[in-house]
């Protein structure tokens, strides 16, 4: 699958944050991505860190911007230039509801329904999740039909696929993990592998993303796929010990 974020490769995060939901910007960056990748269609197109705009605009203005962005992306689906779209975030789905840059997944899905009806193509979210940042699993900061849920629970209920970034936290979780981690995620050789196993074993997680600069890192990480994700009974021991 191919997935892209507008502006991440070509502009600073500051510029992307201020323009990333403008329909003309999204269309421009999509065309650049199609040309650079030499493809006719990308599988997933992410709106990059939309919550960053909440530091400068009201919630109502933000929702209107997001609606226009989603309408533009629904048009791109109709033009067969993308298949699905989503939001790639850092803080939005992890924060407390009272935080200025908090994102309600139910509200975002509601905006997608307004843009594309019940058959909308908003089907993915990306957020950091790892041993040091477990909020998507542990924090019940999402509300759905009056029930408090974690982001992972809310995503499952709403039919949203979750991709997790920062699986080894830019290498910080690749070494010196506490002994309980190797006890729970046994059968692996390195802490980097155990960190990946933590993410891929989490209920509700579909993809554990990790950046790799060396062939040896690719080979090391691929070994995780040879070991099945741990069952919940074993996984839960990690939290009982904490």
XYZ file of N, CA and C in Angstrom:
726
model
N 0.824 -1.188 0.000
C 0.000 0.000 0.000
C 0.866 1.249 0.000
N 0.390 2.300 -0.643
C 1.061 3.586 -0.588
C 0.219 4.550 0.225
N 0.876 5.310 1.074
C 0.152 6.351 1.794
C 1.048 7.561 1.923
N 0.423 8.724 1.822
C 1.195 9.954 1.822
C 0.562 10.977 2.756
N 1.418 11.902 3.229
C 0.974 13.053 4.002
C 1.370 14.293 3.217
N 0.464 15.232 3.036
C 0.805 16.408 2.234
C 1.887 17.255 2.874
N 2.900 17.570 2.095
C 3.889 18.543 2.532
C 4.977 18.034 3.437
N 4.865 16.832 3.961
C 5.838 16.375 4.937
C 7.230 16.283 4.336
N 7.313 15.855 3.094
C 8.629 15.670 2.485
C 9.207 16.972 1.930
N 8.344 17.952 1.648
C 8.811 19.123 0.920
C 8.771 20.426 1.705
N 8.024 20.481 2.801
C 7.873 21.710 3.549
C 8.074 21.443 5.030
N 8.305 22.512 5.782
C 8.433 22.365 7.226
C 7.090 22.041 7.830
N 7.092 21.440 9.050
C 5.847 21.140 9.732
C 5.036 22.403 9.971
N 5.705 23.532 10.156
C 4.987 24.765 10.418
C 4.153 25.151 9.201
N 4.744 25.073 8.036
C 4.011 25.410 6.825
C 2.898 24.412 6.587
N 3.209 23.124 6.741
C 2.188 22.101 6.538
C 1.045 22.291 7.513
N 1.355 22.662 8.745
C 0.318 22.834 9.744
C -0.622 23.968 9.423
N -0.121 25.016 8.779
C -0.971 26.166 8.506
C -1.776 26.015 7.222
N -1.382 25.101 6.333
C -2.060 24.977 5.047
C -2.594 23.571 4.780
N -2.390 22.641 5.688
C -2.586 21.238 5.337
C -4.038 20.864 5.089
N -4.995 21.736 5.430
C -6.392 21.401 5.167
C -7.010 22.238 4.057
N -6.251 23.117 3.440
C -6.780 23.909 2.339
C -6.981 23.007 1.121
N -8.184 22.958 0.549
C -8.413 22.048 -0.582
C -7.420 22.220 -1.724
N -7.087 23.461 -2.069
C -6.142 23.672 -3.172
C -4.773 23.105 -2.832
N -4.375 23.220 -1.554
C -3.092 22.669 -1.112
C -3.121 21.143 -1.172
N -4.211 20.550 -0.706
C -4.337 19.091 -0.744
C -4.268 18.586 -2.178
N -4.969 19.265 -3.077
C -4.954 18.835 -4.477
C -3.560 18.966 -5.075
N -2.889 20.069 -4.768
C -1.539 20.281 -5.281
C -0.580 19.204 -4.787
N -0.622 18.926 -3.494
C 0.290 17.942 -2.929
C -0.029 16.524 -3.398
N -1.306 16.249 -3.626
C -1.672 14.941 -4.163
C -1.087 14.768 -5.554
N -1.195 15.783 -6.386
C -0.645 15.689 -7.732
C 0.874 15.511 -7.682
N 1.532 16.222 -6.758
C 2.982 16.060 -6.594
C 3.327 14.634 -6.174
N 2.540 14.090 -5.253
C 2.809 12.735 -4.770
C 2.601 11.708 -5.872
N 1.543 11.861 -6.644
C 1.296 10.929 -7.741
C 2.449 10.965 -8.746
N 2.936 12.165 -9.018
C 4.052 12.303 -9.961
C 5.331 11.729 -9.370
N 5.624 12.075 -8.116
C 6.875 11.621 -7.499
C 6.908 10.107 -7.313
N 5.753 9.523 -6.995
C 5.684 8.072 -6.795
C 5.479 7.318 -8.101
N 5.135 8.054 -9.164
C 4.870 7.462 -10.477
C 3.746 6.432 -10.390
N 2.655 6.856 -9.760
C 1.468 6.009 -9.659
C 0.251 6.838 -10.065
N -0.830 6.161 -10.363
C -2.068 6.852 -10.727
C -2.979 7.048 -9.524
N -2.740 6.272 -8.467
C -3.618 6.321 -7.304
C -2.814 5.920 -6.071
N -3.065 6.616 -4.944
C -2.465 6.196 -3.679
C -3.551 5.570 -2.814
N -3.166 4.623 -2.001
C -4.142 3.893 -1.195
C -4.713 4.747 -0.069
N -3.839 5.458 0.658
C -4.284 6.248 1.806
C -3.646 7.624 1.734
N -4.459 8.641 1.878
C -3.962 10.018 1.893
C -4.297 10.627 3.254
N -3.259 11.061 3.967
C -3.462 11.588 5.311
C -3.480 13.117 5.322
N -4.406 13.676 6.083
C -4.325 15.076 6.476
C -3.375 15.115 7.673
N -2.308 15.888 7.551
C -1.204 15.829 8.495
C -1.391 16.779 9.674
N -1.419 16.215 10.875
C -1.508 16.993 12.120
C -2.549 18.117 12.061
N -3.790 17.817 11.714
C -4.793 18.884 11.627
C -5.018 19.592 12.952
N -4.814 18.883 14.072
C -5.061 19.481 15.393
C -4.165 20.668 15.680
N -3.048 20.788 14.944
C -2.156 21.923 15.162
C -2.853 23.249 14.861
N -3.872 23.233 14.017
C -4.576 24.459 13.669
C -5.452 24.967 14.814
N -5.779 24.113 15.755
C -6.634 24.528 16.868
C -5.943 25.514 17.794
N -4.644 25.685 17.639
C -3.948 26.703 18.401
C -4.191 28.098 17.867
N -4.759 28.179 16.646
C -4.927 29.492 16.005
C -6.372 29.810 15.635
N -7.231 28.785 15.532
C -8.617 29.032 15.112
C -9.583 28.389 16.102
N -10.825 28.815 16.043
C -11.859 28.268 16.923
C -12.212 26.848 16.507
N -12.880 26.143 17.391
C -13.302 24.776 17.084
C -14.271 24.767 15.900
N -15.183 25.715 15.834
C -16.145 25.751 14.731
C -15.447 26.023 13.399
N -14.464 26.925 13.403
C -13.706 27.200 12.193
C -12.886 25.977 11.790
N -12.307 25.311 12.768
C -11.547 24.092 12.501
C -12.440 23.042 11.842
N -13.633 22.836 12.388
C -14.547 21.830 11.830
C -14.933 22.178 10.398
N -15.109 23.458 10.112
C -15.449 23.874 8.758
C -14.273 23.601 7.813
N -13.065 23.865 8.276
C -11.883 23.583 7.455
C -11.745 22.088 7.192
N -11.989 21.296 8.229
C -11.869 19.844 8.076
C -12.925 19.324 7.107
N -14.128 19.884 7.185
C -15.184 19.481 6.254
C -14.779 19.756 4.816
N -14.247 20.936 4.559
C -13.827 21.271 3.197
C -12.695 20.365 2.722
N -11.788 20.025 3.647
C -10.698 19.113 3.300
C -11.242 17.736 2.935
N -12.167 17.255 3.743
C -12.739 15.934 3.485
C -13.548 15.928 2.190
N -14.248 17.027 1.896
C -14.981 17.102 0.629
C -14.019 17.016 -0.550
N -12.873 17.694 -0.425
C -11.874 17.637 -1.490
C -11.322 16.221 -1.649
N -11.142 15.536 -0.547
C -10.607 14.174 -0.612
C -11.651 13.192 -1.131
N -12.920 13.426 -0.831
C -13.970 12.596 -1.425
C -13.980 12.786 -2.940
N -13.756 14.024 -3.395
C -13.653 14.275 -4.842
C -12.472 13.516 -5.437
N -11.354 13.459 -4.685
C -10.176 12.727 -5.172
C -10.451 11.231 -5.270
N -11.268 10.732 -4.346
C -11.674 9.325 -4.431
C -12.501 9.103 -5.696
N -13.446 10.005 -5.937
C -14.288 9.881 -7.132
C -13.467 9.935 -8.413
N -12.371 10.698 -8.359
C -11.481 10.801 -9.519
C -10.487 9.651 -9.587
N -10.584 8.716 -8.651
C -9.724 7.532 -8.589
C -8.252 7.895 -8.423
N -7.994 8.983 -7.671
C -6.620 9.366 -7.367
C -6.202 8.902 -5.974
N -7.157 8.670 -5.105
C -6.906 8.025 -3.819
C -8.015 7.012 -3.580
N -7.746 6.064 -2.678
C -8.774 5.083 -2.329
C -9.433 5.419 -1.001
N -8.611 5.830 -0.056
C -9.110 6.149 1.274
C -8.341 7.357 1.803
N -8.846 7.957 2.867
C -8.097 9.038 3.499
C -8.237 8.940 5.008
N -7.399 9.717 5.706
C -7.421 9.672 7.163
C -6.717 10.879 7.750
N -6.468 10.822 9.038
C -5.739 11.876 9.735
C -4.517 11.269 10.402
N -3.366 11.854 10.151
C -2.124 11.454 10.819
C -1.838 12.501 11.886
N -1.868 12.107 13.126
C -1.830 13.062 14.237
C -0.686 12.761 15.188
N -0.466 13.701 16.110
C 0.474 13.471 17.196
C -0.248 13.552 18.543
N -0.849 14.690 18.826
C -1.511 14.876 20.126
C -3.021 14.668 20.095
N -3.642 14.921 18.945
C -5.092 15.046 18.881
C -5.895 13.959 19.555
N -5.630 12.705 19.227
C -6.414 11.598 19.774
C -5.872 11.090 21.107
N -4.760 11.668 21.580
C -4.155 11.225 22.827
C -4.490 12.137 23.998
N -4.879 13.359 23.704
C -5.061 14.360 24.753
C -6.367 14.194 25.526
N -6.454 14.899 26.646
C -7.696 14.967 27.408
C -8.713 15.788 26.628
N -10.000 15.516 26.800
C -11.030 16.262 26.066
C -10.981 17.769 26.282
N -10.448 18.211 27.399
C -10.373 19.643 27.658
C -9.222 20.352 26.973
N -8.306 19.604 26.376
C -7.161 20.215 25.714
C -7.592 20.911 24.429
N -6.951 22.017 24.130
C -7.337 22.803 22.955
C -7.182 22.012 21.668
N -6.148 21.169 21.594
C -5.910 20.428 20.353
C -6.431 18.993 20.414
N -7.385 18.748 21.294
C -8.016 17.428 21.379
C -8.894 17.170 20.157
N -8.916 15.914 19.709
C -9.794 15.502 18.621
C -10.737 14.406 19.097
N -12.013 14.623 18.893
C -13.016 13.589 19.136
C -13.153 12.761 17.867
N -12.860 11.480 17.953
C -12.942 10.634 16.771
C -14.374 10.564 16.256
N -15.331 10.518 17.163
C -16.732 10.475 16.739
C -17.099 11.740 15.968
N -16.598 12.883 16.415
C -16.886 14.138 15.728
C -16.221 14.172 14.360
N -14.981 13.691 14.272
C -14.282 13.665 12.986
C -15.010 12.744 12.005
N -15.451 11.597 12.480
C -16.211 10.684 11.619
C -17.525 11.335 11.189
N -18.155 12.089 12.104
C -19.375 12.796 11.750
C -19.150 13.802 10.632
N -18.000 14.489 10.654
C -17.658 15.435 9.591
C -17.434 14.689 8.277
N -16.822 13.509 8.364
C -16.625 12.695 7.159
C -17.959 12.261 6.570
N -18.912 11.931 7.436
C -20.248 11.556 6.940
C -20.920 12.745 6.250
N -20.701 13.938 6.786
C -21.258 15.129 6.164
C -20.631 15.356 4.795
N -19.355 15.037 4.668
C -18.654 15.234 3.398
C -18.969 14.160 2.377
N -19.153 12.934 2.837
C -19.291 11.829 1.898
C -20.401 10.857 2.176
N -21.345 11.233 3.039
C -22.473 10.387 3.425
C -21.989 9.167 4.209
N -22.842 8.210 4.415
C -22.471 7.007 5.162
C -21.419 6.181 4.429
N -21.276 6.417 3.143
C -20.276 5.675 2.358
C -18.982 6.470 2.223
N -18.705 7.357 3.177
C -17.484 8.162 3.147
C -16.247 7.274 3.150
N -15.114 7.873 2.821
C -13.866 7.116 2.694
C -12.832 7.483 3.757
N -13.276 8.109 4.827
C -12.398 8.330 5.986
C -12.344 7.023 6.766
N -11.233 6.322 6.672
C -11.171 4.972 7.246
C -9.879 4.708 8.028
N -9.004 5.710 8.159
C -7.723 5.479 8.814
C -7.362 6.633 9.739
N -6.754 6.283 10.868
C -6.081 7.287 11.685
C -4.684 6.766 12.013
N -3.784 7.710 12.186
C -2.422 7.374 12.606
C -2.101 8.218 13.836
N -1.526 7.589 14.839
C -1.142 8.302 16.055
C 0.006 7.563 16.718
N 0.814 8.261 17.527
C 1.912 7.574 18.211
C 1.390 6.632 19.283
N 1.958 5.458 19.319
C 1.597 4.471 20.345
C 2.797 3.578 20.570
N 3.225 3.472 21.818
C 4.379 2.651 22.154
C 4.413 2.426 23.662
N 5.421 1.752 24.130
C 5.532 1.461 25.564
C 5.582 2.723 26.418
N 6.096 3.805 25.872
C 6.176 5.056 26.616
C 5.003 5.980 26.394
N 4.192 5.701 25.379
C 3.037 6.539 25.031
C 1.834 5.631 24.763
N 1.260 5.035 25.826
C 0.202 4.046 25.629
C -1.215 4.613 25.665
N -1.374 5.939 25.545
C -2.669 6.574 25.789
C -3.799 6.042 24.920
N -3.495 5.648 23.681
C -4.553 5.150 22.794
C -5.241 3.925 23.371
N -4.538 3.189 24.209
C -5.099 2.004 24.870
C -5.598 2.311 26.272
N -4.861 3.108 27.015
C -5.114 3.238 28.456
C -5.994 4.419 28.840
N -6.106 5.421 27.990
C -6.868 6.630 28.355
C -8.244 6.603 27.699
N -9.283 6.632 28.501
C -10.656 6.641 27.968
C -11.075 8.094 27.751
N -10.564 8.661 26.686
C -10.789 10.076 26.394
C -11.745 10.315 25.238
N -12.334 9.245 24.714
C -13.289 9.363 23.627
C -14.692 9.006 24.127
N -15.680 9.724 23.649
C -17.061 9.435 24.048
C -17.877 9.045 22.827
N -18.608 7.952 22.973
C -19.424 7.445 21.876
C -20.734 6.929 22.454
N -21.815 7.569 22.067
C -23.143 7.205 22.579
C -23.179 7.200 24.105
N -22.547 8.192 24.704
C -22.569 8.336 26.149
C -21.596 7.459 26.902
N -20.821 6.650 26.186
C -19.869 5.734 26.831
C -18.449 6.241 26.635
N -17.638 6.183 27.682
C -16.243 6.584 27.619
C -15.406 5.418 27.098
N -14.657 5.666 26.054
C -13.852 4.634 25.419
C -12.438 5.147 25.186
N -11.509 4.216 25.023
C -10.178 4.590 24.561
C -10.251 4.874 23.066
N -9.221 5.481 22.523
C -9.201 5.745 21.088
C -9.249 4.449 20.295
N -8.548 3.423 20.761
C -8.577 2.141 20.056
C -9.969 1.524 20.094
N -10.645 1.617 21.220
C -12.006 1.081 21.314
C -12.963 1.860 20.422
N -12.843 3.184 20.446
C -13.714 4.015 19.618
C -13.491 3.733 18.138
N -12.234 3.566 17.752
C -11.917 3.288 16.347
C -12.534 1.970 15.900
N -12.443 0.948 16.732
C -13.051 -0.338 16.389
C -14.550 -0.203 16.207
N -15.199 0.521 17.109
C -16.641 0.694 17.041
C -17.055 1.450 15.790
N -16.248 2.432 15.403
C -16.584 3.286 14.262
C -16.065 2.749 12.933
N -15.386 1.614 12.955
C -14.875 1.027 11.718
C -13.665 1.731 11.149
N -12.818 2.273 12.041
C -11.622 2.996 11.628
C -10.388 2.135 11.879
N -9.528 2.031 10.893
C -8.275 1.287 11.024
C -7.221 2.170 11.683
N -6.498 1.607 12.655
C -5.497 2.365 13.402
C -4.096 1.937 12.995
N -3.314 2.906 12.539
C -1.891 2.699 12.276
C -1.105 3.457 13.336
N -0.132 2.801 13.940
C 0.604 3.412 15.048
C 2.002 3.823 14.620
N 2.325 5.091 14.857
C 3.655 5.614 14.570
C 4.505 5.585 15.832
N 5.783 5.898 15.672
C 6.726 5.968 16.802
C 6.737 4.681 17.623
N 6.710 3.549 16.956
C 6.630 2.266 17.663
C 7.807 2.023 18.600
N 8.985 2.532 18.216
C 10.144 2.415 19.116
C 10.608 3.795 19.576
N 9.742 4.806 19.407
C 9.972 6.169 19.905
C 11.333 6.710 19.462
N 11.533 6.733 18.145
C 12.775 7.251 17.570
C 14.013 6.591 18.188
N 13.909 5.300 18.454
C 15.033 4.529 18.971
C 15.159 4.516 20.481
N 14.392 5.328 21.190
C 14.510 5.383 22.642
C 14.046 4.098 23.319
N 13.202 3.318 22.627
C 12.704 2.063 23.199
C 13.393 0.852 22.576
N 14.557 1.072 22.008
C 15.302 -0.016 21.378
C 16.323 -0.641 22.310
N 16.389 -0.140 23.553
C 17.379 -0.669 24.500
C 16.966 -0.316 25.927
N 17.524 -1.071 26.869
C 17.383 -0.798 28.303
C 15.930 -0.822 28.799
N 15.120 -1.708 28.247
C 13.760 -1.861 28.747
C 13.760 -2.692 30.029
N 12.766 -2.491 30.908
C 12.712 -3.261 32.161
C 12.498 -4.752 31.895
N 12.937 -5.607 32.825
C 12.857 -7.069 32.623
C 11.453 -7.584 32.326
N 10.413 -6.950 32.869
C 9.056 -7.440 32.650
C 8.705 -7.458 31.170
N 9.299 -6.546 30.390
C 8.992 -6.491 28.962
C 9.487 -7.749 28.261
N 10.711 -8.200 28.587
C 11.206 -9.427 27.964
C 10.478 -10.657 28.470
N 9.949 -10.587 29.687
C 9.167 -11.718 30.203
C 7.839 -11.845 29.463
N 7.193 -10.721 29.223
C 5.899 -10.755 28.547
C 6.053 -11.039 27.053
N 7.031 -10.388 26.418
C 7.230 -10.543 24.979
C 8.452 -11.422 24.747
N 8.335 -12.667 25.168
C 9.461 -13.590 25.051
C 9.572 -14.131 23.630
N 10.671 -14.833 23.373
C 10.900 -15.399 22.049
C 11.525 -14.417 21.075
N 11.904 -13.240 21.581
C 12.539 -12.228 20.740
C 13.918 -11.896 21.292
N 14.782 -11.352 20.447
C 16.180 -11.177 20.817
C 16.531 -9.787 21.325
N 15.827 -8.768 20.871
C 16.236 -7.401 21.187
C 15.069 -6.591 21.738
N 15.397 -5.495 22.407
C 14.357 -4.620 22.938
C 13.587 -3.926 21.821
N 14.248 -3.640 20.716
C 13.531 -3.047 19.577
C 12.435 -3.987 19.094
N 12.760 -5.280 19.014
C 11.764 -6.267 18.602
C 10.625 -6.350 19.612
N 10.970 -6.295 20.897
C 9.936 -6.373 21.933
C 9.023 -5.155 21.899
N 9.592 -3.999 21.604
C 8.774 -2.787 21.489
C 7.787 -2.894 20.332
N 8.246 -3.441 19.218
C 7.352 -3.653 18.087
C 6.283 -4.689 18.420
N 6.688 -5.727 19.154
C 5.731 -6.765 19.531
C 4.653 -6.212 20.457
N 5.028 -5.271 21.331
C 4.042 -4.620 22.196
C 2.963 -3.944 21.354
N 3.389 -3.194 20.338
C 2.428 -2.457 19.521
C 1.564 -3.410 18.711
N 2.189 -4.371 18.039
C 1.424 -5.255 17.157
C 0.558 -6.254 17.928
N 0.816 -6.415 19.221
C -0.014 -7.309 20.043
C -1.192 -6.591 20.680
N -1.252 -5.279 20.545
C -2.298 -4.493 21.185
C -3.621 -4.653 20.452
N -4.687 -5.028 21.157
C -5.997 -5.153 20.506
C -6.420 -3.843 19.856
N -6.832 -3.927 18.610
C -7.287 -2.743 17.897
C -6.242 -2.093 17.022
N -4.988 -2.519 17.122
C -3.913 -1.963 16.291
C -3.765 -2.821 15.031
N -3.745 -2.178 13.882
C -3.595 -2.900 12.617
C -2.168 -2.872 12.088
N -1.461 -1.753 12.309
C -0.117 -1.590 11.739
C 0.795 -0.930 12.762
N 2.000 -1.480 12.900
C 3.033 -0.888 13.736
C 4.099 -0.306 12.817
N 4.169 1.011 12.742
C 5.104 1.672 11.835
C 6.451 1.894 12.508
N 7.515 1.737 11.738
C 8.851 1.972 12.266
C 9.760 2.394 11.120
N 10.594 3.404 11.372
C 11.542 3.837 10.361
C 12.831 3.027 10.437
N 13.431 2.759 9.289
C 14.642 1.938 9.249
C 15.638 2.538 8.262
N 16.878 2.716 8.719
C 17.914 3.314 7.873
C 18.929 2.301 7.376
N 18.985 1.144 8.031
C 20.002 0.157 7.681
C 19.346 -1.184 7.367
N 19.985 -1.954 6.491
C 19.459 -3.273 6.152
C 19.383 -4.152 7.399
N 20.347 -3.998 8.295
C 20.343 -4.804 9.510
C 19.104 -4.521 10.355
N 18.631 -3.264 10.345
C 17.412 -2.923 11.079
C 16.196 -3.592 10.443
N 16.164 -3.612 9.125
C 15.065 -4.279 8.419
C 15.041 -5.758 8.780
N 16.205 -6.382 8.743
C 16.287 -7.814 9.054
C 15.886 -8.077 10.497
N 16.324 -7.213 11.406
C 15.984 -7.374 12.821
C 14.479 -7.243 13.042
N 13.884 -6.237 12.425
C 12.463 -6.001 12.634
C 11.587 -7.064 11.988
N 12.038 -7.587 10.847
C 11.250 -8.615 10.166
C 11.142 -9.896 10.991
N 12.093 -10.114 11.878
C 12.036 -11.313 12.724
C 10.835 -11.301 13.659
N 10.315 -10.101 13.936
C 9.136 -10.012 14.805
C 7.945 -10.709 14.154
N 7.867 -10.647 12.821
C 6.752 -11.270 12.104
C 6.753 -12.786 12.222
N 7.887 -13.362 12.625
C 7.973 -14.814 12.777
C 7.405 -15.285 14.108
N 7.115 -14.331 15.005
C 6.582 -14.662 16.325
C 5.156 -14.134 16.412
N 4.163 -14.980 16.743
C 2.780 -14.501 16.811
C 2.618 -13.427 17.884
N 1.696 -12.488 17.690
C 1.387 -11.527 18.753
C 0.988 -12.266 20.028
N 1.329 -11.687 21.175
C 1.018 -12.387 22.424
C -0.466 -12.254 22.740
N -1.065 -13.264 23.375
C -2.477 -13.176 23.752
C -2.692 -12.133 24.849
N -3.934 -11.693 24.984
C -4.252 -10.628 25.938
C -3.871 -10.999 27.366
N -4.077 -12.248 27.761
C -3.775 -12.663 29.133
C -2.308 -12.422 29.472
N -1.448 -12.673 28.521
C -0.019 -12.445 28.721
C 0.319 -10.962 28.607
N -0.259 -10.313 27.627
C -0.034 -8.883 27.388
C -0.403 -8.059 28.625
N -1.533 -8.390 29.237
C -2.051 -7.604 30.359
C -1.139 -7.648 31.589
N -0.243 -8.638 31.657
C 0.679 -8.714 32.787
C 1.578 -7.470 32.855
N 1.810 -6.880 31.719
C 2.665 -5.703 31.664
C 2.082 -4.556 32.483
N 0.776 -4.424 32.471
C 0.124 -3.340 33.197
C -0.091 -3.696 34.662
N -0.237 -4.966 34.955
C -0.373 -5.392 36.343
C 0.921 -5.162 37.115
N 2.044 -5.226 36.380
C 3.334 -5.044 37.012
C 3.690 -3.561 37.182
N 3.024 -2.679 36.370
C 3.396 -1.264 36.383
C 2.725 -0.530 37.512
